[in-house]
Amino acid sequence: MEKIKIGFKQLIRWQYFPLLVLLLVVLGLHLATITRPNEPLFDEQHYVPDARRIVTGEGTLRVEHPPLAKLIIAGGIEIFGDNPWGWRMPAVLLSTIALIAFYDICRKLGTSHKTAFLATLLLGTENLMFIHSGMTMLDIFEVAFAIFAFWFYLKGSRWWWAAAVSVALAGLSKFSGILAIIPIGLHWMIIGYKHDMGNTVQQVSSQVPVVAQSPSQAPVVEQLPPQAPVVEQSASQITIVEQSTPVLESVSASAETVINSPSDTAQVVPSQAEPAKKRGFWATYSSPIVFILSMALAPIAFFLLYSVFEMVIWTKWIPFVVWGHWDQGIVGDIKNALTQTGSIKFSYDGAFPARPWEWILSPTGSFYFYGWLFHPENYKNIMLPYWYTPSYTGMLSPSLWLSGLAVIPYAVVKSFIRRNNPEKNAAIFVVCWIIGTWLVWVPLFLATNRITYMFYYLPTIGAIAIGTALILAGFLKRIEKRTGGFRKRFMQLGVTSFLLVHLLSFSILSPLHLWISIPVSAMLLLFALNYLGFGWRFTIQFYVAAAIATLIMRFVLYWPLKGWLVTGNAPWGLPEVSFLWVVSAVIGLAITWILFAIIHLAVNRIIRDNALPPQDAANPSPTDTIQP
């Protein structure tokens, strides 16, 4: 029993324990909805029958799409059966693994464990990402392999070949997945070849100065990086021998940081190391050569694997190219697929399309969303319903939609800051990610007028999650610097309110039963606040304030607001309750903040009134004992 207790304590102290809890929660929620509905929904009605044909050896009818995702769906049917588990389990498992890689991407970009946890929490509980992670559609496979490509790229030059193959796999899942190579190329061109940017994929030489000091004073070296310089100490001085140090994090700790006692000032003298030798050709140009050769594997792997997967689907030999008949063979299949997928032009007739610039300006991907808030009866095609019971809605979580409006300028500004900080590399990668997976769609749309949908924004949501986590991490740093006071509490309240809105949006929009989603979201928020170090006193006060605000909104203000906003004689004259949701959420948050301030002041007053005076606290009176 004692070993079990020790093992449990070690598990709780494990640095990846919060990620493990989050993964188990997200996976459990997916499994809770995997059989709802018990029939193909939305585009599953195309891909499930096609996967059945592949299983029976009849080939594919969806020739406008590349083969990999279709093969994965067919593999799920082979393993788990021709049922909702077989249709959707591959997407659930692959998206869960992708969350692990996404967390490590954040870490390799130089963010803290808390920032990486926040980004993964936001991505895993985002509505659009969650419903696609539990559906049989091509997009989630494209996103997962793109995340793997970014992860391999940030692991270092030895893994760049795997990044190129992952880009090819993303393109083999859906043709737009090949765009994943753009963020990688942009990021490498910006900082990949610079030795002073703290890039994760470079090796730099850290020169550490020699510190001359009296023998009575011993220096303390703070956070030496891996393979730190060897320190040789003598009676008169300390010599630090220069070594080549591989940078494993995006912005590594400087080995020049030497902390001395206030009573003695260190004297920095020039290093006695040999002068640096002239760099050879390979040492100078190895990085660009290796990068270019590695990325060249992406198109090679794409065409080779396309051939292999097509032959697996059709169970016969297919030549790569037929000279003189360019519409035959593998090359002909790719040409015909691109022609068919590009022939569908933008139209509002019977569809729910969304232009690329509308993806960030509206959570539904349509400017008509703002008109729908006030007069929903006049706007029909502003939201993409995947299914009605349970509700699968193709809508971005309002929390990440709002934060996305701030993430783009924030990341751009952060990228141009000259000082080298842990967030700079992450901000640069966020900008590259957004350019490669969203901004590039604008000229493509203008040039081709090809129809686009809101879920085409799915590959960009990871960048928005990282950028949002960076903004929240800025508040967390300011919170940690303060020991108390109202300013600290209100910054904590701001971070908590954002997480509350995000998880509440997830609870309402997701296909989960409310009796499952709301308690799970409440416990997940409780766990997150505890991990972020907000303390139980703050957490309890916030939950009490939120509970009272909910009761006030439901039983006191809801019906007056509905009568004022919805009825025909009301000033607003709204026939539906769409705008009522927004107003109720804003008022509910305002009431929560007010109640929290009141509760916080009351609790502090009680604690202060019952605290011992300083002299009594220093010399407490002996406790009375009862004599037998």
XYZ file of C-alpha atoms in Angstrom:
628
model
C 0.000 0.000 0.000
C 2.873 2.331 0.811
C 4.398 1.743 -2.632
C 1.073 2.644 -4.246
C 0.956 5.914 -2.300
C 4.533 6.759 -3.280
C 3.848 5.919 -6.916
C 0.701 8.051 -6.908
C 2.574 11.012 -5.423
C 5.302 10.648 -8.036
C 2.659 10.520 -10.777
C 1.052 13.734 -9.531
C 4.438 15.485 -9.410
C 5.302 14.296 -12.942
C 5.719 17.304 -15.222
C 3.488 15.708 -17.884
C 0.714 14.736 -15.467
C -1.521 17.720 -16.450
C -1.167 16.749 -20.120
C -2.046 13.146 -19.267
C -5.206 14.269 -17.448
C -6.211 16.504 -20.356
C -5.663 13.717 -22.904
C -7.730 11.257 -20.872
C -10.569 13.777 -20.519
C -10.622 14.649 -24.237
C -10.380 10.985 -25.247
C -13.183 10.080 -22.835
C -15.428 12.811 -24.255
C -14.780 11.537 -27.782
C -15.674 8.005 -26.750
C -18.866 9.328 -25.129
C -20.041 10.719 -28.484
C -18.581 8.184 -30.901
C -21.923 6.398 -31.385
C -24.016 9.572 -31.567
C -25.489 9.452 -34.145
C -25.461 5.777 -34.977
C -25.404 6.521 -38.708
C -23.122 8.465 -41.059
C -23.417 12.237 -40.571
C -22.579 15.129 -42.884
C -19.779 14.138 -45.308
C -19.497 10.735 -43.644
C -22.354 9.848 -45.986
C -19.786 10.038 -48.812
C -16.676 8.611 -47.173
C -18.156 5.654 -45.268
C -19.756 4.018 -48.347
C -16.545 4.691 -50.256
C -14.507 3.011 -47.507
C -16.814 0.003 -47.723
C -16.041 -0.269 -51.433
C -12.308 -0.169 -50.684
C -12.692 -2.925 -48.076
C -14.496 -5.159 -50.571
C -11.906 -4.467 -53.276
C -14.171 -2.404 -55.528
C -11.957 0.689 -55.544
C -13.078 4.241 -54.833
C -15.691 6.592 -56.222
C -14.212 9.688 -54.539
C -11.464 10.110 -57.121
C -11.255 13.873 -56.475
C -9.441 13.230 -53.179
C -6.018 11.648 -52.530
C -5.980 8.090 -51.168
C -4.449 8.088 -47.667
C -7.387 9.293 -45.543
C -9.741 6.978 -47.420
C -7.413 4.058 -46.690
C -7.248 4.975 -42.983
C -11.055 5.022 -42.780
C -11.194 1.645 -44.529
C -8.594 0.350 -42.068
C -10.791 1.448 -39.171
C -13.693 -0.543 -40.601
C -11.435 -3.585 -40.982
C -10.223 -3.362 -37.370
C -13.269 -2.155 -35.423
C -16.078 -3.238 -37.748
C -18.531 -1.482 -40.036
C -20.096 0.609 -37.276
C -19.577 4.060 -35.695
C -16.521 2.745 -33.838
C -14.904 1.638 -37.068
C -15.827 4.836 -38.915
C -14.669 7.319 -36.281
C -12.060 5.622 -34.093
C -9.111 6.335 -36.471
C -9.864 10.063 -36.322
C -10.212 9.961 -32.521
C -6.915 8.132 -31.976
C -4.898 10.141 -34.489
C -6.194 13.491 -33.188
C -5.378 12.487 -29.598
C -1.812 11.578 -30.584
C -1.590 14.882 -32.457
C -2.387 16.712 -29.196
C 0.731 15.149 -27.650
C 2.841 16.356 -30.574
C 1.175 19.779 -30.356
C 2.128 20.074 -26.675
C 5.743 19.223 -27.498
C 5.713 21.763 -30.342
C 4.897 24.445 -27.780
C 7.726 23.259 -25.552
C 10.252 23.190 -28.392
C 9.260 26.736 -29.286
C 10.479 27.806 -25.841
C 7.204 28.108 -23.928
C 6.772 26.918 -20.361
C 4.863 23.806 -19.335
C 1.926 25.965 -18.235
C 1.780 27.810 -21.551
C 1.974 24.531 -23.470
C -0.807 23.101 -21.299
C -3.004 26.144 -21.918
C -2.491 25.914 -25.686
C -3.298 22.190 -25.699
C -6.356 22.760 -23.502
C -7.664 25.447 -25.861
C -7.079 23.279 -28.942
C -8.491 20.060 -27.479
C -11.712 21.734 -26.298
C -12.292 23.952 -29.335
C -15.656 23.093 -30.903
C -14.636 22.827 -34.567
C -11.528 20.792 -33.742
C -13.437 18.532 -31.341
C -16.253 17.586 -33.714
C -13.867 16.955 -36.624
C -11.682 14.821 -34.343
C -14.669 12.513 -33.870
C -15.898 12.416 -37.472
C -14.977 10.470 -40.592
C -13.771 13.374 -42.720
C -10.476 14.051 -44.447
C -9.606 17.305 -42.695
C -8.602 15.927 -39.303
C -6.067 13.571 -40.933
C -4.613 16.514 -42.854
C -4.328 18.531 -39.624
C -2.783 15.659 -37.654
C -0.043 14.976 -40.208
C 0.654 18.718 -40.537
C 1.173 18.887 -36.755
C 3.509 15.887 -36.973
C 5.444 17.697 -39.717
C 5.904 20.790 -37.522
C 6.936 18.581 -34.602
C 9.590 16.703 -36.590
C 10.924 19.960 -38.026
C 11.379 21.463 -34.565
C 13.071 18.302 -33.278
C 16.194 19.155 -35.268
C 17.964 18.605 -38.559
C 18.185 14.850 -38.041
C 14.381 14.720 -38.258
C 13.826 17.060 -41.197
C 13.380 14.098 -43.534
C 10.495 12.905 -41.328
C 8.992 16.397 -41.471
C 9.063 16.245 -45.277
C 7.419 12.805 -45.287
C 4.748 14.069 -42.865
C 4.022 16.985 -45.207
C 3.576 14.444 -47.997
C 1.211 12.409 -45.796
C -0.808 15.549 -45.052
C -1.099 16.203 -48.784
C -2.025 12.557 -49.369
C -4.880 12.975 -46.884
C -6.169 16.132 -48.550
C -4.450 18.118 -51.289
C -4.425 21.310 -49.206
C -2.258 19.509 -46.636
C 0.776 20.165 -48.829
C 0.527 23.796 -47.643
C 2.108 22.633 -44.370
C 5.500 23.012 -46.023
C 5.029 26.802 -46.178
C 5.233 27.472 -42.390
C 8.293 25.228 -42.168
C 10.046 26.992 -45.026
C 9.176 30.475 -43.769
C 10.313 29.720 -40.226
C 13.606 28.254 -41.405
C 14.301 31.208 -43.711
C 13.608 33.673 -40.884
C 15.600 32.111 -38.057
C 16.649 28.614 -39.044
C 20.087 29.559 -40.337
C 20.893 32.220 -37.722
C 23.037 31.029 -34.860
C 21.994 33.838 -32.528
C 18.225 33.309 -32.670
C 18.072 30.365 -30.305
C 16.504 28.115 -32.925
C 15.732 24.583 -31.837
C 17.359 23.045 -34.863
C 20.801 24.649 -34.660
C 23.971 24.029 -32.714
C 25.826 27.031 -31.443
C 29.008 27.591 -29.488
C 28.425 29.252 -26.162
C 31.335 31.370 -25.049
C 31.340 31.795 -21.310
C 33.536 34.486 -19.788
C 36.185 33.779 -17.227
C 35.257 35.108 -13.830
C 38.090 36.148 -11.540
C 37.097 36.097 -7.894
C 38.531 35.837 -4.438
C 38.919 32.321 -3.076
C 36.427 32.999 -0.308
C 33.625 33.726 -2.724
C 32.228 30.833 -4.749
C 30.069 31.728 -7.712
C 26.703 30.190 -8.377
C 26.027 29.352 -12.007
C 22.300 29.511 -12.776
C 20.670 27.045 -15.199
C 23.583 25.884 -17.295
C 22.327 24.376 -20.536
C 22.920 20.740 -21.504
C 26.586 19.858 -22.041
C 27.531 22.909 -20.022
C 31.110 24.192 -20.141
C 33.534 22.468 -17.814
C 34.320 24.573 -14.764
C 37.876 24.349 -13.443
C 38.375 25.984 -10.062
C 41.673 26.983 -8.512
C 42.596 28.992 -5.452
C 42.880 32.235 -7.370
C 40.283 32.115 -10.099
C 37.653 30.092 -11.851
C 38.162 29.186 -15.501
C 35.254 28.065 -17.622
C 36.379 26.102 -20.647
C 34.473 26.760 -23.872
C 32.455 23.896 -25.352
C 30.059 23.495 -28.245
C 26.555 23.299 -26.848
C 23.550 22.057 -28.852
C 20.548 24.283 -28.279
C 17.616 21.992 -27.502
C 15.086 24.665 -26.632
C 14.044 27.557 -28.788
C 15.572 30.198 -26.583
C 18.069 28.515 -24.318
C 19.291 29.905 -21.054
C 22.479 31.902 -21.448
C 25.511 30.276 -19.919
C 26.951 33.711 -19.199
C 24.624 34.175 -16.239
C 26.812 34.098 -13.159
C 25.256 35.135 -9.875
C 27.586 36.475 -7.201
C 26.954 37.591 -3.659
C 26.124 41.300 -3.185
C 29.225 41.860 -1.104
C 31.648 41.035 -3.870
C 31.637 42.120 -7.498
C 32.987 39.698 -10.086
C 35.654 40.874 -12.457
C 35.120 39.640 -16.005
C 38.364 39.094 -17.915
C 38.877 37.849 -21.479
C 38.668 34.109 -22.033
C 41.921 32.183 -22.433
C 40.406 29.848 -25.045
C 42.041 29.502 -28.426
C 40.839 31.895 -31.142
C 38.008 30.551 -33.273
C 39.127 28.849 -36.441
C 37.755 29.770 -39.840
C 34.574 27.856 -40.589
C 34.808 25.386 -43.445
C 32.392 25.010 -46.334
C 30.320 22.245 -44.733
C 30.183 23.964 -41.354
C 28.942 27.119 -43.061
C 26.466 25.688 -45.550
C 25.469 22.342 -44.041
C 22.209 23.661 -42.609
C 20.738 25.030 -45.872
C 21.983 22.020 -47.833
C 20.444 19.526 -45.401
C 17.217 21.536 -45.206
C 16.774 21.827 -48.983
C 17.562 18.151 -49.562
C 15.203 17.130 -46.758
C 12.310 19.254 -48.021
C 12.888 17.897 -51.528
C 11.743 14.563 -50.114
C 8.201 15.953 -49.715
C 7.212 15.887 -53.422
C 9.170 12.670 -53.984
C 7.394 10.947 -51.085
C 4.060 12.384 -52.229
C 4.235 10.879 -55.727
C 5.748 7.567 -54.634
C 3.260 7.013 -51.810
C 0.388 8.188 -54.002
C 1.289 5.355 -56.381
C 1.496 2.790 -53.588
C -1.789 3.822 -51.940
C -3.667 3.929 -55.259
C -2.517 0.399 -56.064
C -3.632 -0.749 -52.602
C -7.078 0.776 -53.177
C -7.513 -0.741 -56.639
C -5.581 -3.950 -55.813
C -3.793 -3.882 -59.154
C -0.681 -2.487 -60.803
C -1.040 1.096 -62.008
C 1.772 2.660 -64.071
C 3.098 5.954 -62.833
C 2.784 7.640 -66.216
C 1.560 6.580 -69.644
C 3.521 8.487 -72.286
C 1.230 10.170 -74.772
C -1.828 9.529 -72.556
C -1.388 12.026 -69.750
C -4.859 11.378 -68.345
C -3.901 7.797 -67.460
C -1.693 6.306 -64.786
C -0.895 7.900 -61.439
C -0.056 11.249 -63.027
C -3.392 11.180 -64.830
C -5.225 10.334 -61.591
C -3.637 13.305 -59.820
C -4.416 15.596 -62.751
C -8.059 14.462 -62.888
C -8.433 14.776 -59.109
C -7.118 18.347 -59.095
C -9.355 19.232 -62.048
C -12.466 17.886 -60.339
C -11.774 19.428 -56.946
C -11.040 22.816 -58.539
C -14.185 22.803 -60.663
C -16.546 23.505 -57.741
C -17.000 27.278 -57.751
C -18.156 29.569 -54.962
C -21.948 29.840 -54.694
C -24.485 30.422 -51.928
C -27.099 28.209 -53.604
C -27.912 25.372 -51.247
C -24.537 25.521 -49.492
C -22.901 27.127 -46.462
C -19.716 28.539 -47.995
C -17.277 30.908 -46.313
C -14.621 33.041 -47.958
C -11.114 32.882 -46.421
C -11.255 36.386 -44.921
C -14.601 35.541 -43.322
C -13.004 32.703 -41.344
C -11.372 35.138 -38.929
C -14.056 37.849 -38.959
C -16.958 35.618 -37.930
C -17.156 32.432 -35.823
C -19.521 30.932 -38.411
C -17.461 32.012 -41.422
C -20.047 34.458 -42.724
C -20.516 38.220 -42.410
C -24.237 37.523 -42.204
C -23.598 36.259 -38.676
C -23.883 39.831 -37.408
C -27.254 40.303 -39.074
C -28.401 36.946 -37.728
C -27.730 38.132 -34.175
C -30.453 40.757 -34.558
C -32.789 39.247 -37.169
C -32.139 35.503 -37.468
C -35.306 34.930 -39.502
C -33.729 36.797 -42.434
C -30.507 34.781 -42.531
C -30.445 31.058 -43.164
C -27.079 30.042 -44.646
C -24.776 31.523 -42.031
C -23.996 28.407 -40.002
C -23.023 24.959 -41.229
C -25.072 22.266 -39.441
C -23.386 18.874 -39.649
C -26.194 17.154 -37.737
C -29.167 18.277 -35.671
C -29.692 15.627 -32.968
C -27.157 15.595 -31.444
C -26.036 19.015 -32.542
C -22.873 19.080 -34.672
C -22.350 22.722 -35.657
C -19.531 23.870 -37.930
C -18.765 26.912 -35.813
C -15.505 28.095 -34.291
C -15.614 28.509 -30.520
C -16.416 32.206 -29.848
C -13.548 32.415 -27.357
C -10.854 31.483 -29.892
C -12.575 33.530 -32.581
C -12.309 36.662 -30.410
C -8.771 35.882 -29.269
C -7.796 35.170 -32.880
C -8.517 38.800 -33.741
C -5.850 39.768 -31.186
C -3.412 36.905 -31.831
C -2.493 37.947 -35.366
C -1.336 41.518 -34.533
C 0.120 40.344 -31.195
C 2.268 37.661 -32.839
C 3.432 40.038 -35.575
C 4.475 42.706 -33.051
C 6.110 40.105 -30.793
C 8.094 38.804 -33.759
C 9.672 42.216 -34.379
C 10.785 42.780 -30.782
C 14.574 42.852 -30.826
C 15.279 41.321 -27.448
C 15.705 37.558 -27.448
C 12.961 36.093 -25.261
C 11.288 32.684 -25.057
C 8.083 33.973 -26.638
C 9.742 35.444 -29.722
C 10.445 32.145 -31.451
C 6.919 30.940 -30.695
C 5.436 34.192 -32.020
C 7.451 33.908 -35.241
C 6.279 30.345 -35.752
C 2.666 31.384 -35.099
C 2.954 34.054 -37.811
C 4.461 31.541 -40.258
C 1.762 29.001 -39.375
C -1.036 31.518 -40.009
C 0.499 32.669 -43.301
C 0.932 29.124 -44.599
C -2.448 27.701 -43.623
C -4.795 30.703 -43.816
C -3.394 33.781 -45.569
C -2.303 31.810 -48.621
C -5.956 30.892 -49.184
C -6.855 34.516 -49.950
C -4.919 34.771 -53.258
C -5.848 31.179 -54.111
C -9.536 32.004 -53.687
C -9.282 35.230 -55.663
C -7.470 33.426 -58.479
C -9.717 30.355 -58.722
C -13.047 31.315 -57.079
C -13.109 27.772 -55.708
C -15.721 27.167 -53.025
C -14.375 27.179 -49.465
C -15.950 26.345 -46.119
C -15.427 27.296 -42.505
C -13.752 23.978 -41.679
C -10.945 24.850 -44.120
C -9.776 27.067 -41.243
C -9.144 23.927 -39.167
C -5.355 23.717 -39.854
C -4.910 27.282 -38.514
C -6.645 26.774 -35.158
C -3.460 25.359 -33.609
C -1.631 28.625 -34.314
C -4.498 30.609 -32.769
C -4.363 28.373 -29.682
C -0.609 28.941 -29.247
C -0.971 32.700 -29.740
C -3.821 32.857 -27.227
C -1.774 30.860 -24.725
C 1.122 33.311 -25.171
C -1.204 36.216 -24.347
C -2.529 34.420 -21.264
C 1.048 33.529 -20.264
C 1.868 37.238 -20.229
C -0.823 37.748 -17.610
C 0.423 34.728 -15.664
C 3.930 36.225 -15.474
C 2.543 39.465 -14.082
C 0.443 37.482 -11.618
C 3.485 35.552 -10.357
C 5.401 38.794 -9.754
C 2.731 40.081 -7.365
C 2.258 38.742 -3.875
C -1.301 39.965 -3.462
C -3.661 42.835 -3.951
C -6.693 43.517 -6.070
C -4.703 43.956 -9.274
C -3.370 40.409 -9.021
C -6.834 39.030 -8.270
C -8.411 40.807 -11.220
C -5.721 39.544 -13.593
C -6.430 36.052 -12.281
C -10.116 36.777 -12.756
C -9.530 37.807 -16.374
C -7.639 34.591 -17.222
C -10.234 32.488 -15.408
C -13.132 34.241 -17.149
C -11.614 33.547 -20.561
C -11.151 29.864 -19.741
C -14.706 29.771 -18.382
C -16.131 31.260 -21.591
C -14.075 28.841 -23.684
C -15.162 25.738 -21.771
C -18.764 26.948 -21.526
C -18.851 27.477 -25.303
C -17.486 23.978 -25.738
C -20.148 22.554 -23.406
C -22.993 24.209 -25.317
C -21.761 23.756 -28.904
C -20.370 20.226 -28.637
C -22.559 17.180 -29.380
C -22.192 16.035 -25.769
C -25.128 15.844 -23.391
C -25.169 18.912 -21.149
C -25.250 16.700 -18.059
C -21.855 15.382 -19.234
C -20.209 18.429 -20.793
C -20.958 20.993 -18.060
C -19.683 18.958 -15.047
C -16.619 17.791 -16.985
C -15.840 21.352 -18.097
C -16.265 22.596 -14.518
C -13.838 19.972 -13.206
C -11.401 20.657 -16.046
C -11.452 24.370 -15.208
C -10.887 23.529 -11.537
C -7.901 21.360 -12.450
C -6.467 24.038 -14.753
C -6.743 26.783 -12.119
C -5.027 24.588 -9.552
C -2.217 23.746 -12.003
C -1.756 27.426 -12.890
C -1.216 28.133 -9.187
C -4.232 30.353 -8.539
C -4.843 28.740 -5.154
C -7.887 27.121 -3.622
C -9.091 30.318 -1.949
C -9.354 32.153 -5.271
C -10.886 29.119 -7.004
C -13.583 28.632 -4.370
C -14.437 32.329 -4.373
C -14.743 32.340 -8.163
C -16.929 29.234 -8.259
C -19.235 30.634 -5.569
C -19.533 33.934 -7.448
C -20.201 32.140 -10.758
C -22.840 29.891 -9.173
C -24.693 32.829 -7.610
C -24.487 34.782 -10.891
C -25.958 31.794 -12.754
C -28.894 31.605 -10.337
C -29.496 35.351 -10.653
C -29.450 35.190 -14.451
C -31.735 32.165 -14.608
C -34.392 33.059 -12.062
C -34.241 36.871 -11.831
C -33.003 38.482 -15.062
C -33.681 35.941 -17.811
C -37.386 36.574 -18.334
C -37.197 40.383 -18.073
C -34.327 40.336 -20.589
C -36.270 38.037 -22.886
C -39.315 40.290 -22.717
C -37.193 43.365 -23.411
C -35.114 41.886 -26.233
C -37.373 39.342 -27.905
C -41.037 40.348 -27.891
C -42.491 42.279 -30.792
C -43.204 45.381 -28.671
C -39.680 45.508 -27.218
C -37.277 48.284 -28.252
C -35.070 45.768 -30.071
C -37.959 43.843 -31.623
C -36.045 40.561 -31.894
C -38.128 37.525 -32.916
C -35.539 35.006 -31.698
C -33.229 34.608 -28.713
C -29.902 34.702 -30.572
C -28.845 38.132 -29.333
C -30.256 37.258 -25.911
C -27.501 34.673 -25.536
C -24.788 37.265 -26.071
C -26.388 39.811 -23.731
C -26.957 37.181 -21.043
C -23.335 36.008 -21.227
C -21.961 39.552 -20.890
C -24.278 40.413 -17.996
C -23.532 37.077 -16.310
C -19.770 37.709 -16.454
C -20.240 41.235 -15.107
C -22.298 39.922 -12.186
C -19.643 37.259 -11.532
C -16.906 39.894 -11.345
C -18.945 42.069 -8.974
C -19.823 39.142 -6.722
C -16.206 37.972 -6.710
C -15.047 41.418 -5.578
C -17.609 41.414 -2.761
C -16.739 37.879 -1.646
C -13.003 38.569 -1.886
C -13.271 41.715 0.252
C -15.479 39.956 2.798
C -13.147 36.967 3.136
C -10.074 39.190 3.478
C -11.845 41.265 6.130
C -12.752 38.145 8.099
C -9.190 36.811 7.869
C -7.730 40.171 8.886
C -10.093 40.569 11.844
C -9.312 37.094 13.156
C -5.555 37.247 12.597
C -3.255 37.403 15.627
C -1.464 40.700 16.298
C 2.222 40.689 15.280
C 3.481 40.343 18.858
C 1.037 37.545 19.595
C 1.861 35.786 16.339
C 5.573 35.903 17.196
C 5.003 34.654 20.773
C 1.803 32.602 20.807
C 0.394 31.663 24.199
C 0.784 28.021 25.250
C -2.149 25.769 24.476
C -4.268 24.793 27.453
C -4.093 21.123 28.309
C -6.445 18.992 30.355
C -4.749 17.141 33.165
C -5.839 13.584 33.706
